[in-house]
Short mmCIF file of C-alpha atoms and ligand atoms in Angstrom, two decimals:
data_model
loop_
_atom_site.label_atom_id
_atom_site.label_comp_id
_atom_site.label_asym_id
_atom_site.label_seq_id
_atom_site.Cartn_x
_atom_site.Cartn_y
_atom_site.Cartn_z
CA UNK A 1 12.57 -4.98 9.92
CA UNK A 2 15.57 -2.82 10.50
CA UNK A 3 18.74 -4.36 11.88
CA UNK A 4 19.41 -4.53 15.63
CA UNK A 5 22.31 -5.31 17.92
CA UNK A 6 20.92 -7.70 20.54
CA UNK A 7 21.33 -11.40 19.80
CA UNK A 8 19.45 -13.84 22.01
CA UNK A 9 17.70 -16.65 20.14
CA UNK A 10 14.68 -18.25 21.81
CA UNK A 11 13.51 -21.82 21.23
CA UNK A 12 9.81 -22.69 21.67
CA UNK A 13 8.61 -25.54 23.86
CA UNK A 14 6.62 -28.36 22.23
CA UNK A 15 3.40 -26.86 23.52
CA UNK A 16 4.30 -23.39 22.29
CA UNK A 17 5.24 -24.84 18.92
CA UNK A 18 1.73 -26.21 18.41
CA UNK A 19 0.27 -22.71 18.84
CA UNK A 20 2.99 -21.27 16.63
CA UNK A 21 2.05 -23.79 13.93
CA UNK A 22 -1.59 -22.75 14.13
CA UNK A 23 -0.71 -19.07 13.87
CA UNK A 24 1.53 -19.71 10.87
CA UNK A 25 -1.12 -21.86 9.17
CA UNK A 26 -3.62 -19.05 9.61
CA UNK A 27 -1.23 -16.52 8.06
CA UNK A 28 -0.70 -18.89 5.13
CA UNK A 29 -4.39 -19.53 4.56
CA UNK A 30 -5.11 -15.80 4.82
CA UNK A 31 -2.56 -15.12 2.08
CA UNK A 32 -4.18 -17.81 -0.10
CA UNK A 33 -7.56 -16.20 0.51
CA UNK A 34 -6.18 -12.81 -0.54
CA UNK A 35 -5.17 -14.40 -3.85
CA UNK A 36 -8.81 -15.37 -4.41
CA UNK A 37 -10.15 -11.81 -4.06
CA UNK A 38 -7.59 -9.85 -6.09
CA UNK A 39 -8.72 -8.23 -9.34
CA UNK A 40 -8.08 -5.17 -11.47
CA UNK A 41 -9.77 -2.25 -9.70
CA UNK A 42 -9.36 -3.49 -6.12
CA UNK A 43 -7.81 -0.99 -3.70
CA UNK A 44 -5.11 -1.79 -1.17
CA UNK A 45 -7.57 -0.69 1.53
CA UNK A 46 -9.95 -3.44 0.28
CA UNK A 47 -7.12 -5.93 0.87
CA UNK A 48 -6.54 -4.46 4.33
CA UNK A 49 -10.19 -4.79 5.25
CA UNK A 50 -10.27 -8.39 4.04
CA UNK A 51 -7.15 -9.38 5.98
CA UNK A 52 -8.33 -7.60 9.13
CA UNK A 53 -11.66 -9.42 9.04
CA UNK A 54 -10.07 -12.79 8.17
CA UNK A 55 -7.71 -12.70 11.13
CA UNK A 56 -9.91 -11.07 13.77
CA UNK A 57 -12.83 -13.40 12.98
CA UNK A 58 -10.51 -16.34 13.84
CA UNK A 59 -9.64 -15.01 17.29
CA UNK A 60 -6.22 -13.81 16.24
CA UNK A 61 -4.74 -10.32 15.93
CA UNK A 62 -3.26 -8.74 12.77
CA UNK A 63 0.22 -7.99 14.08
CA UNK A 64 1.03 -4.96 11.90
CA UNK A 65 -1.88 -2.96 13.36
CA UNK A 66 -0.40 -0.37 15.73
CA UNK A 67 3.00 -2.09 15.60
CA UNK A 68 5.38 0.82 16.26
CA UNK A 69 2.52 3.01 15.05
CA UNK A 70 1.83 1.20 11.76
CA UNK A 71 -1.76 2.23 10.98
CA UNK A 72 -3.14 -0.83 9.12
CA UNK A 73 -3.51 -4.61 9.49
CA UNK A 74 -1.36 -5.73 6.56
CA UNK A 75 1.47 -4.36 4.43
CA UNK A 76 0.72 -3.86 0.73
CA UNK A 77 3.75 -2.96 -1.40
CA UNK A 78 3.07 -2.13 -5.05
CA UNK A 79 5.64 -2.02 -7.91
CA UNK A 80 8.63 0.09 -6.78
CA UNK A 81 7.64 -0.21 -3.12
CA UNK A 82 10.12 -2.56 -1.45
CA UNK A 83 8.18 -3.24 1.76
CA UNK A 84 5.95 -1.78 4.50
CA UNK A 85 3.50 -0.16 2.07
CA UNK A 86 0.45 1.24 3.87
CA UNK A 87 -2.96 0.22 2.47
CA UNK A 88 -5.10 3.10 1.24
CA UNK A 89 -7.17 4.36 -1.70
CA UNK A 90 -4.67 3.20 -4.36
CA UNK A 91 -6.52 1.32 -7.12
CA UNK A 92 -4.60 -1.62 -8.61
CA UNK A 93 -4.43 -1.65 -12.38
CA UNK A 94 -3.37 -4.23 -14.96
CA UNK A 95 0.38 -4.70 -14.94
CA UNK A 96 0.83 -3.88 -11.25
CA UNK A 97 2.67 -6.29 -8.99
CA UNK A 98 1.91 -6.31 -5.28
CA UNK A 99 3.42 -7.88 -2.20
CA UNK A 100 0.91 -8.68 0.51
CA UNK A 101 2.62 -9.32 3.86
CA UNK A 102 0.39 -10.98 6.46
CA UNK A 103 1.39 -11.40 10.10
CA UNK A 104 -0.88 -13.14 12.60
CA UNK A 105 -0.66 -13.20 16.37
CA UNK A 106 -2.48 -16.18 17.95
CA UNK A 107 -3.93 -16.06 20.52
CA UNK A 108 -4.82 -12.40 20.15
CA UNK A 109 -3.16 -11.43 23.43
CA UNK A 110 0.49 -12.41 24.07
CA UNK A 111 0.33 -14.84 21.17
CA UNK A 112 2.72 -16.39 18.67
CA UNK A 113 3.53 -14.76 15.36
CA UNK A 114 3.20 -16.19 11.85
CA UNK A 115 4.76 -14.00 9.15
CA UNK A 116 4.45 -14.63 5.42
CA UNK A 117 4.22 -12.66 2.20
CA UNK A 118 3.93 -13.24 -1.51
CA UNK A 119 3.80 -11.36 -4.78
CA UNK A 120 0.66 -11.25 -6.90
CA UNK A 121 0.19 -10.24 -10.52
CA UNK A 122 -2.69 -7.88 -11.25
CA UNK A 123 -3.90 -8.44 -14.83
CA UNK A 124 -1.13 -8.92 -17.39
CA UNK A 125 2.43 -8.54 -16.11
CA UNK A 126 5.25 -6.91 -18.09
CA UNK A 127 8.39 -8.93 -18.77
CA UNK A 128 10.24 -6.84 -16.18
CA UNK A 129 7.57 -7.55 -13.59
CA UNK A 130 7.71 -11.30 -14.22
CA UNK A 131 11.48 -11.23 -14.08
CA UNK A 132 11.78 -9.62 -10.65
CA UNK A 133 8.90 -11.61 -9.15
CA UNK A 134 10.22 -14.97 -10.36
CA UNK A 135 13.77 -14.19 -9.26
CA UNK A 136 12.46 -13.31 -5.78
CA UNK A 137 10.35 -16.49 -5.63
CA UNK A 138 13.25 -18.71 -6.71
CA UNK A 139 15.72 -17.00 -4.36
CA UNK A 140 13.51 -17.81 -1.36
CA UNK A 141 13.06 -21.39 -2.60
CA UNK A 142 16.83 -21.85 -2.86
CA UNK A 143 17.39 -20.30 0.56
CA UNK A 144 14.88 -22.65 2.20
CA UNK A 145 16.69 -25.58 0.61
CA UNK A 146 19.92 -24.80 2.50
CA UNK A 147 18.30 -24.42 5.94
CA UNK A 148 19.13 -27.19 8.39
CA UNK A 149 21.03 -27.80 11.60
CA UNK A 150 24.68 -26.83 11.18
CA UNK A 151 24.07 -24.55 8.21
CA UNK A 152 25.07 -20.95 8.86
CA UNK A 153 23.22 -17.69 8.40
CA UNK A 154 25.77 -16.61 5.79
CA UNK A 155 24.83 -19.66 3.71
CA UNK A 156 21.29 -18.28 3.42
CA UNK A 157 22.45 -14.82 2.39
CA UNK A 158 24.97 -16.25 -0.02
CA UNK A 159 22.54 -18.47 -1.91
CA UNK A 160 20.07 -15.60 -2.34
CA UNK A 161 22.65 -13.02 -3.36
CA UNK A 162 24.53 -15.25 -5.78
CA UNK A 163 21.35 -16.35 -7.54
CA UNK A 164 19.69 -12.91 -7.70
CA UNK A 165 22.82 -11.12 -8.89
CA UNK A 166 23.53 -13.80 -11.50
CA UNK A 167 20.07 -13.02 -12.83
CA UNK A 168 20.96 -9.31 -13.09
CA UNK A 169 18.90 -8.25 -10.06
CA UNK A 170 20.03 -6.83 -6.71
CA UNK A 171 19.36 -7.71 -3.08
CA UNK A 172 18.10 -5.12 -0.59
CA UNK A 173 20.52 -4.70 2.34
CA UNK A 174 18.57 -2.31 4.57
CA UNK A 175 15.88 -4.81 5.70
CA UNK A 176 16.41 -8.38 6.80
CA UNK A 177 14.60 -11.52 7.94
CA UNK A 178 14.29 -12.15 11.65
CA UNK A 179 13.67 -14.55 14.47
CA UNK A 180 9.92 -14.86 15.10
CA UNK A 181 7.82 -16.66 17.71
CA UNK A 182 6.82 -15.06 20.98
CA UNK A 183 7.70 -11.72 19.41
CA UNK A 184 7.12 -10.31 15.94
CA UNK A 185 10.78 -9.47 15.49
CA UNK A 186 13.60 -10.97 17.54
CA UNK A 187 17.13 -12.24 17.03
CA UNK A 188 18.71 -13.47 14.86
CA UNK A 189 18.83 -11.09 11.91
CA UNK A 190 18.69 -13.00 8.65
CA UNK A 191 20.51 -11.06 5.94
CA UNK A 192 19.64 -11.88 2.34
CA UNK A 193 23.23 -11.27 1.19
CA UNK A 194 26.52 -12.51 2.54
CA UNK A 195 29.26 -15.09 2.52
CA UNK A 196 28.83 -18.86 2.76
CA UNK A 197 30.41 -20.47 5.82
CA UNK A 198 30.08 -17.33 7.96
CA UNK A 199 27.67 -16.23 10.67
CA UNK A 200 25.71 -18.02 13.36
CA UNK A 201 25.14 -21.74 13.06
CA UNK A 202 21.48 -22.76 12.81
CA UNK A 203 20.21 -25.18 15.40
CA UNK A 204 17.15 -27.37 15.67
CA UNK A 205 14.10 -25.52 16.96
CA UNK A 206 15.07 -22.03 15.79
CA UNK A 207 12.12 -20.22 14.19
CA UNK A 208 12.83 -17.36 11.84
CA UNK A 209 11.80 -15.76 8.57
CA UNK A 210 13.54 -15.52 5.25
CA UNK A 211 12.09 -12.66 3.20
CA UNK A 212 14.37 -11.56 0.36
CA UNK A 213 13.59 -8.21 -1.25
CA UNK A 214 14.89 -8.27 -4.83
CA UNK A 215 15.18 -5.18 -7.03
CA UNK A 216 15.36 -4.99 -10.80
CA UNK A 217 17.80 -2.06 -10.53
CA UNK A 218 20.06 -1.06 -7.65
CA UNK A 219 19.76 -2.35 -4.07
CA UNK A 220 19.48 1.08 -2.47
CA UNK A 221 16.25 2.07 -0.75
CA UNK A 222 14.59 5.30 0.30
CA UNK A 223 12.09 5.81 3.12
CA UNK A 224 9.04 7.83 2.15
CA UNK A 225 7.96 10.79 4.33
CA UNK A 226 5.13 8.71 5.89
CA UNK A 227 7.89 6.99 7.87
CA UNK A 228 6.95 3.50 6.62
CA UNK A 229 6.83 3.08 2.85
CA UNK A 230 10.20 1.87 1.56
CA UNK A 231 10.93 2.58 -2.13
CA UNK A 232 13.75 1.58 -4.44
CA UNK A 233 15.96 4.65 -4.76
CA UNK A 234 16.06 4.31 -8.55
CA UNK A 235 12.29 3.54 -8.65
CA UNK A 236 12.91 0.16 -10.28
CA UNK A 237 10.51 -2.70 -9.55
CA UNK A 238 10.95 -4.69 -6.35
CA UNK A 239 9.60 -8.09 -5.29
CA UNK A 240 9.56 -10.11 -2.07
CA UNK A 241 8.41 -13.47 -0.76
CA UNK A 242 8.50 -14.49 2.90
CA UNK A 243 8.08 -17.68 4.88
CA UNK A 244 8.37 -18.51 8.58
CA UNK A 245 10.53 -21.60 9.09
CA UNK A 246 11.60 -23.92 11.88
CA UNK A 247 14.89 -25.78 11.81
CA UNK A 248 14.32 -29.54 12.20
CA UNK A 249 16.77 -32.39 12.79
CA UNK A 250 17.08 -32.97 9.05
CA UNK A 251 16.29 -29.63 7.38
CA UNK A 252 13.40 -27.29 8.00
CA UNK A 253 9.66 -27.11 8.33
CA UNK A 254 8.02 -24.31 6.34
CA UNK A 255 5.52 -23.24 8.99
CA UNK A 256 3.71 -20.90 6.58
CA UNK A 257 3.53 -23.38 3.69
CA UNK A 258 0.27 -23.10 1.78
CA UNK A 259 -2.25 -25.63 0.55
CA UNK A 260 -2.62 -25.66 -3.22
CA UNK A 261 -1.70 -23.03 -5.78
CA UNK A 262 -1.54 -19.33 -4.89
CA UNK A 263 -3.92 -17.63 -7.30
CA UNK A 264 -2.56 -14.67 -9.32
CA UNK A 265 0.94 -15.72 -8.36
CA UNK A 266 1.91 -19.37 -8.87
CA UNK A 267 1.18 -21.62 -11.79
CA UNK A 268 1.93 -24.68 -9.65
CA UNK A 269 2.21 -25.49 -5.94
CA UNK A 270 5.62 -24.50 -4.72
CA UNK A 271 6.26 -25.25 -1.07
CA UNK A 272 4.10 -28.09 0.06
CA UNK A 273 2.21 -27.95 3.36
CA UNK A 274 3.67 -30.40 5.91
N1 LIG B 1 5.75 -8.24 8.15
C1 LIG B 1 6.94 -7.42 8.08
C2 LIG B 1 8.11 -8.37 8.20
O1 LIG B 1 8.14 -9.30 7.46
C3 LIG B 1 6.99 -6.37 9.14
C4 LIG B 1 5.93 -5.36 9.00
S1 LIG B 1 6.05 -4.25 10.28
C5 LIG B 1 4.75 -3.23 9.98
O2 LIG B 1 8.98 -8.29 9.03
F1 LIG B 1 4.65 -2.48 11.02
F2 LIG B 1 5.01 -2.55 8.88
F3 LIG B 1 3.67 -3.92 9.81
CO1 LIG B 2 9.08 -10.80 8.55
CO1 LIG B 3 6.28 -10.10 6.95
#
């Protein structure tokens, strides 16, 4: 989401954390299930319908729906769309890359939020597509590896930016990760660029997302006239992965870790479920 000024970090109680874990596990399993249904010829509205049904049939609520007026239950961002793509009649064709961003709220009223996204390959990817997707995947993996008590927010941004730029890609500045828990978006802001050793110190119990958006060209973005769809200004390809994390005494727990291999995305399991 867009950046904000307020900065009050909330820590969940043990009881709240159990519900948060369930919400995050549901978001993760929903994303895995999306991987199973993707194919050349599917529309982004088909993905929306599937996600809506998956979440509502499990007594949870798809958090994007009506969030600040967002009209659908999931974000689907294809090719040069950076984030917040709105599902619709668009037919996916071979060579497309798509980010599917699932956010659950459990229970469905005043619940806890689980937020996770991944890139999928539709049919055969171009070299450019593989490049930006794999750089985004690896940048999130490296960022997760530095999360722990005492680490600082700037350490997260630094590891993403230094890796992505060394690979010849750029890091989107206009949208950031965020605290998540009793609200969809709350402090702190988690920038995906920055300087090591700067920014807020992480402490045990903090729950937040890391969701780097990596572009093949420049980092600049442009908001489409629908008020939601974010594009790369130079129309280069963009890729994003997102996990919800909790800082533990020794590192972090990936609350949205998946079971098994994500179809149409991973060739091996990547972040193991706890
Ligand atoms: N899931 C997105 C995030 O990671 C936010 C989507 S807001 C919506 O923060 F309204 F577009 F759904
Ligand atoms: Co998020
Ligand atoms: Co998200």
